[in-house]
mmCIF file of C-alpha atoms in Angstrom:
data_model
loop_
_atom_site.group_PDB
_atom_site.id
_atom_site.type_symbol
_atom_site.label_atom_id
_atom_site.label_comp_id
_atom_site.label_asym_id
_atom_site.label_seq_id
_atom_site.Cartn_x
_atom_site.Cartn_y
_atom_site.Cartn_z
ATOM 1 C CA MET A 1 77.569 20.648 50.782
ATOM 2 C CA PHE A 2 77.257 23.929 48.937
ATOM 3 C CA LYS A 3 74.359 24.980 51.166
ATOM 4 C CA ILE A 4 76.357 24.258 54.302
ATOM 5 C CA GLN A 5 79.277 26.344 53.025
ATOM 6 C CA TYR A 6 76.865 29.077 51.950
ATOM 7 C CA PHE A 7 75.198 29.306 55.372
ATOM 8 C CA THR A 8 78.557 28.985 57.090
ATOM 9 C CA GLY A 9 79.841 31.949 55.059
ATOM 10 C CA ILE A 10 76.761 33.997 56.006
ATOM 11 C CA TYR A 11 77.232 33.034 59.652
ATOM 12 C CA PHE A 12 80.851 34.154 59.731
ATOM 13 C CA THR A 13 79.967 37.346 57.872
ATOM 14 C CA VAL A 14 77.237 38.205 60.381
ATOM 15 C CA LEU A 15 79.543 37.246 63.235
ATOM 16 C CA LEU A 16 82.302 39.476 61.862
ATOM 17 C CA GLN A 17 79.923 42.390 61.437
ATOM 18 C CA ALA A 18 78.575 41.877 64.938
ATOM 19 C CA SER A 19 82.133 41.743 66.263
ATOM 20 C CA ASN A 20 83.058 44.927 64.421
ATOM 21 C CA ALA A 21 79.935 46.634 65.715
ATOM 22 C CA ALA A 22 80.809 45.615 69.273
ATOM 23 C CA ILE A 23 84.353 46.885 68.851
ATOM 24 C CA ALA A 24 83.079 50.135 67.374
ATOM 25 C CA LYS A 25 80.593 50.546 70.247
ATOM 26 C CA GLU A 26 83.297 49.880 72.812
ATOM 27 C CA SER A 27 85.577 52.368 71.048
ATOM 28 C CA ILE A 28 82.840 55.009 71.133
ATOM 29 C CA GLN A 29 82.251 54.357 74.815
ATOM 30 C CA ASN A 30 85.983 54.631 75.498
ATOM 31 C CA ASN A 31 86.132 57.883 73.528
ATOM 32 C CA VAL A 32 83.201 59.223 75.525
ATOM 33 C CA LEU A 33 84.929 58.247 78.753
ATOM 34 C CA ILE A 34 88.186 59.835 77.604
ATOM 35 C CA ALA A 35 86.340 62.987 76.560
ATOM 36 C CA ALA A 36 84.610 63.099 79.937
ATOM 37 C CA ASP A 37 87.926 62.641 81.689
ATOM 38 C CA ASN A 38 89.493 65.404 79.573
ATOM 39 C CA SER A 39 86.567 67.701 80.327
ATOM 40 C CA ALA A 40 86.995 67.090 84.043
ATOM 41 C CA VAL A 41 90.732 67.787 83.802
ATOM 42 C CA ASP A 42 90.089 70.925 81.752
ATOM 43 C CA GLY A 43 87.564 72.087 84.328
ATOM 44 C CA ILE A 44 90.031 71.590 87.164
ATOM 45 C CA LEU A 45 92.755 73.425 85.235
ATOM 46 C CA ILE A 46 90.428 76.347 84.513
ATOM 47 C CA VAL A 47 89.466 76.599 88.188
ATOM 48 C CA MET A 48 93.127 76.529 89.214
ATOM 49 C CA ILE A 49 94.079 79.188 86.661
ATOM 50 C CA LEU A 50 91.190 81.428 87.749
ATOM 51 C CA ALA A 51 92.208 80.989 91.389
ATOM 52 C CA LEU A 52 95.783 81.965 90.544
ATOM 53 C CA LEU A 53 94.558 85.040 88.668
ATOM 54 C CA VAL A 54 91.949 86.154 91.185
ATOM 55 C CA SER A 55 93.962 85.596 94.378
ATOM 56 C CA PRO A 56 96.519 88.391 93.780
ATOM 57 C CA ILE A 57 93.712 90.795 92.826
ATOM 58 C CA TYR A 58 91.798 89.923 95.979
ATOM 59 C CA ILE A 59 94.909 90.284 98.128
ATOM 60 C CA TYR A 60 95.729 93.642 96.500
ATOM 61 C CA PHE A 61 92.292 95.189 97.029
ATOM 62 C CA ASN A 62 92.020 93.718 100.498
ATOM 63 C CA ARG A 63 95.366 95.317 101.387
ATOM 64 C CA ILE A 64 94.130 98.651 100.035
ATOM 65 C CA LYS A 65 90.974 98.366 102.120
ATOM 66 C CA ASN A 66 92.896 97.485 105.287
ATOM 67 C CA ASP A 67 95.409 100.254 104.622
ATOM 68 C CA ALA A 68 92.645 102.829 104.232
ATOM 69 C CA THR A 69 90.928 101.530 107.367
ATOM 70 C CA ARG A 70 94.109 101.935 109.433
ATOM 71 C CA LYS A 71 94.567 105.500 108.201
ATOM 72 C CA ARG A 72 90.972 106.461 108.906
ATOM 73 C CA ARG A 73 91.138 104.880 112.367
ATOM 74 C CA LEU A 74 94.270 106.831 113.260
ATOM 75 C CA LEU A 75 92.793 110.089 111.956
ATOM 76 C CA GLN A 76 89.159 109.519 112.899
ATOM 77 C CA LYS A 77 89.100 112.466 115.330
ATOM 78 C CA PHE A 78 89.789 114.856 112.428
ATOM 79 C CA SER A 79 87.366 116.051 109.766
ATOM 80 C CA VAL A 80 87.596 114.632 106.247
ATOM 81 C CA LYS A 81 89.139 117.855 104.939
ATOM 82 C CA ASP A 82 91.754 117.857 107.704
ATOM 83 C CA GLN A 83 92.507 114.177 107.116
ATOM 84 C CA ASN A 84 93.251 114.951 103.468
ATOM 85 C CA ILE A 85 95.599 117.782 104.373
ATOM 86 C CA ILE A 86 97.415 115.744 107.036
ATOM 87 C CA LEU A 87 97.859 112.708 104.776
ATOM 88 C CA THR A 88 99.110 114.892 101.924
ATOM 89 C CA MET A 89 101.727 116.489 104.163
ATOM 90 C CA ALA A 90 102.786 113.160 105.652
ATOM 91 C CA SER A 91 103.031 111.553 102.232
ATOM 92 C CA VAL A 92 105.157 114.264 100.624
ATOM 93 C CA ALA A 93 107.439 114.326 103.679
ATOM 94 C CA LYS A 94 108.041 110.625 103.177
ATOM 95 C CA THR A 95 108.506 110.645 99.418
ATOM 96 C CA ASP A 96 112.203 111.588 99.351
ATOM 97 C CA LYS A 97 113.123 108.936 101.954
ATOM 98 C CA GLU A 98 114.530 111.665 104.194
ATOM 99 C CA ILE A 99 112.166 113.084 106.815
ATOM 100 C CA ALA A 100 113.675 116.266 108.220
ATOM 101 C CA PRO A 101 112.823 117.440 111.773
ATOM 102 C CA SER A 102 111.620 120.710 110.202
ATOM 103 C CA GLU A 103 109.064 118.742 108.161
ATOM 104 C CA VAL A 104 107.780 116.945 111.253
ATOM 105 C CA GLN A 105 107.520 120.278 113.031
ATOM 106 C CA LYS A 106 105.639 121.876 110.127
ATOM 107 C CA ILE A 107 103.137 119.001 110.016
ATOM 108 C CA ARG A 108 102.639 119.190 113.793
ATOM 109 C CA GLN A 109 102.061 122.958 113.628
ATOM 110 C CA THR A 110 99.571 122.556 110.783
ATOM 111 C CA ILE A 111 97.632 119.864 112.640
ATOM 112 C CA GLU A 112 97.480 122.015 115.764
ATOM 113 C CA LYS A 113 96.363 125.021 113.724
ATOM 114 C CA LEU A 114 93.654 123.044 111.929
ATOM 115 C CA THR A 115 92.303 121.219 114.954
ATOM 116 C CA GLN A 116 93.186 123.472 117.875
ATOM 117 C CA ARG A 117 94.613 120.395 119.579
ATOM 118 C CA LYS A 118 98.079 119.675 120.862
ATOM 119 C CA VAL A 119 99.887 116.784 119.201
ATOM 120 C CA SER A 120 103.345 115.376 119.797
ATOM 121 C CA ASP A 121 106.122 114.640 117.335
ATOM 122 C CA ASN A 122 105.477 110.949 118.027
ATOM 123 C CA ASP A 123 101.876 111.386 116.844
ATOM 124 C CA VAL A 124 103.120 113.005 113.650
ATOM 125 C CA GLU A 125 105.672 110.246 113.087
ATOM 126 C CA ARG A 126 102.927 107.629 113.448
ATOM 127 C CA VAL A 127 100.934 109.351 110.696
ATOM 128 C CA ILE A 128 104.016 109.608 108.471
ATOM 129 C CA ALA A 129 104.781 105.919 108.993
ATOM 130 C CA LEU A 130 101.268 105.036 107.845
ATOM 131 C CA ALA A 131 101.245 107.382 104.849
ATOM 132 C CA SER A 132 102.180 106.314 101.331
ATOM 133 C CA ASP A 133 105.603 107.359 100.062
ATOM 134 C CA LYS A 134 104.111 108.109 96.634
ATOM 135 C CA PHE A 135 100.947 110.018 95.847
ATOM 136 C CA LYS A 136 97.855 107.828 95.608
ATOM 137 C CA SER A 137 94.528 109.516 94.955
ATOM 138 C CA ARG A 138 92.756 106.795 96.949
ATOM 139 C CA ASP A 139 94.415 108.186 100.092
ATOM 140 C CA LEU A 140 92.260 111.299 99.787
ATOM 141 C CA GLN A 141 88.538 111.288 100.326
ATOM 142 C CA GLY A 142 86.296 113.092 97.843
ATOM 143 C CA VAL A 143 88.612 112.739 94.841
ATOM 144 C CA VAL A 144 86.134 110.598 92.896
ATOM 145 C CA THR A 145 83.255 113.032 93.335
ATOM 146 C CA GLY A 146 85.580 115.997 92.855
ATOM 147 C CA LEU A 147 87.328 118.446 95.174
ATOM 148 C CA SER A 148 86.420 122.127 95.197
ATOM 149 C CA VAL A 149 88.858 124.836 94.091
ATOM 150 C CA ASP A 150 89.346 125.887 97.713
ATOM 151 C CA GLU A 151 90.081 122.311 98.779
ATOM 152 C CA LYS A 152 92.672 121.958 96.024
ATOM 153 C CA ARG A 153 94.244 125.260 97.034
ATOM 154 C CA GLU A 154 94.463 124.108 100.670
ATOM 155 C CA LEU A 155 96.065 120.815 99.651
ATOM 156 C CA LEU A 156 98.623 122.575 97.442
ATOM 157 C CA THR A 157 99.436 124.950 100.283
ATOM 158 C CA ALA A 158 99.969 121.968 102.599
ATOM 159 C CA LEU A 159 102.187 120.409 99.925
ATOM 160 C CA PHE A 160 104.286 123.574 99.641
ATOM 161 C CA ASP A 161 104.533 123.822 103.440
ATOM 162 C CA VAL A 162 106.353 120.494 103.614
ATOM 163 C CA ILE A 163 108.420 120.977 100.458
ATOM 164 C CA SER A 164 109.774 124.293 101.716
ATOM 165 C CA ALA A 165 110.217 123.191 105.342
ATOM 166 C CA ASP A 166 113.829 122.067 104.860
ATOM 167 C CA GLY A 167 114.618 124.667 102.196
ATOM 168 C CA LYS A 168 115.205 122.044 99.470
ATOM 169 C CA LEU A 169 113.125 121.038 96.494
ATOM 170 C CA ARG A 170 114.213 117.546 95.540
ATOM 171 C CA LYS A 171 113.522 115.526 92.409
ATOM 172 C CA ALA A 172 111.273 113.102 94.309
ATOM 173 C CA GLU A 173 109.197 116.031 95.596
ATOM 174 C CA ARG A 174 108.855 117.479 92.089
ATOM 175 C CA GLU A 175 107.696 114.090 90.811
ATOM 176 C CA TYR A 176 105.278 113.831 93.720
ATOM 177 C CA SER A 177 103.869 117.269 92.851
ATOM 178 C CA ARG A 178 103.416 116.213 89.216
ATOM 179 C CA ARG A 179 101.514 113.055 90.177
ATOM 180 C CA PHE A 180 99.557 115.023 92.780
ATOM 181 C CA CYS A 181 98.330 117.530 90.194
ATOM 182 C CA LYS A 182 97.500 114.788 87.708
ATOM 183 C CA GLY A 183 95.574 112.796 90.305
ATOM 184 C CA LEU A 184 93.527 115.801 91.415
ATOM 185 C CA ASN A 185 93.066 117.310 87.932
ATOM 186 C CA ILE A 186 95.008 120.454 88.825
ATOM 187 C CA ASN A 187 96.224 122.297 85.739
ATOM 188 C CA GLN A 188 99.576 124.039 85.439
ATOM 189 C CA ALA A 189 98.099 127.539 85.547
ATOM 190 C CA PHE A 190 96.349 126.885 88.862
ATOM 191 C CA PHE A 191 99.454 125.247 90.329
ATOM 192 C CA ASP A 192 101.636 128.212 89.311
ATOM 193 C CA SER A 193 99.133 130.681 90.740
ATOM 194 C CA VAL A 194 99.063 128.987 94.152
ATOM 195 C CA TRP A 195 102.860 128.596 94.063
ATOM 196 C CA VAL A 196 103.409 132.318 93.472
ATOM 197 C CA ASP A 197 100.861 133.318 96.127
ATOM 198 C CA TYR A 198 102.424 130.940 98.640
ATOM 199 C CA PHE A 199 106.002 132.132 98.236
ATOM 200 C CA GLU A 200 104.951 135.773 98.214
ATOM 201 C CA GLN A 201 103.465 135.216 101.645
ATOM 202 C CA ASN A 202 106.221 132.833 102.754
ATOM 203 C CA PRO A 203 109.488 134.189 101.315
ATOM 204 C CA ASN A 204 111.491 131.080 102.183
ATOM 205 C CA LYS A 205 114.665 130.335 100.291
ATOM 206 C CA LEU A 206 114.197 127.173 98.288
ATOM 207 C CA THR A 207 117.138 125.378 96.678
ATOM 208 C CA VAL A 208 116.349 123.092 93.746
ATOM 209 C CA GLU A 209 118.279 119.811 93.814
#
């Protein structure tokens, strides 16, 4: 009788251990499955987050590329130097949200002088509409590699042409000039020198607002 109880006890002990082992194995398998599921979810979340982060960047740079392409297409008949001058004039004319007829006329006269071609006010207005209303160095070609002193002088002269066209120097135009100089690495001494030379040759009355 004792032997039967002894072997029965061993049997139940082995059975219990086997049962516990099976439960533990199943638990491990479930944990592995849960971990795999969590990894898959984490992967999906990471992809979604990256897509949300990258999409605006892609849209932004794609818009910049398309914007530059439209500008170059409109001005493709002009040289790179002339394109820079025209876009600078158009941009500063637009920056104060008030495009005076005198500014349009000055831009048209400058284009005709540079290119020896007749252009209409409508042509000028198309360029102004396409130009940025704040200075962006990417609008000008050659900024990355560096513009020469003469090129900077020509661009400043074009800037002053538009600023003085209506006889008013507004706050928005002063801010544009500041950003312009910063973007093109023009120091204050050079700016002042070109300013003095310009207004000595063009004694226009300029009211600061």
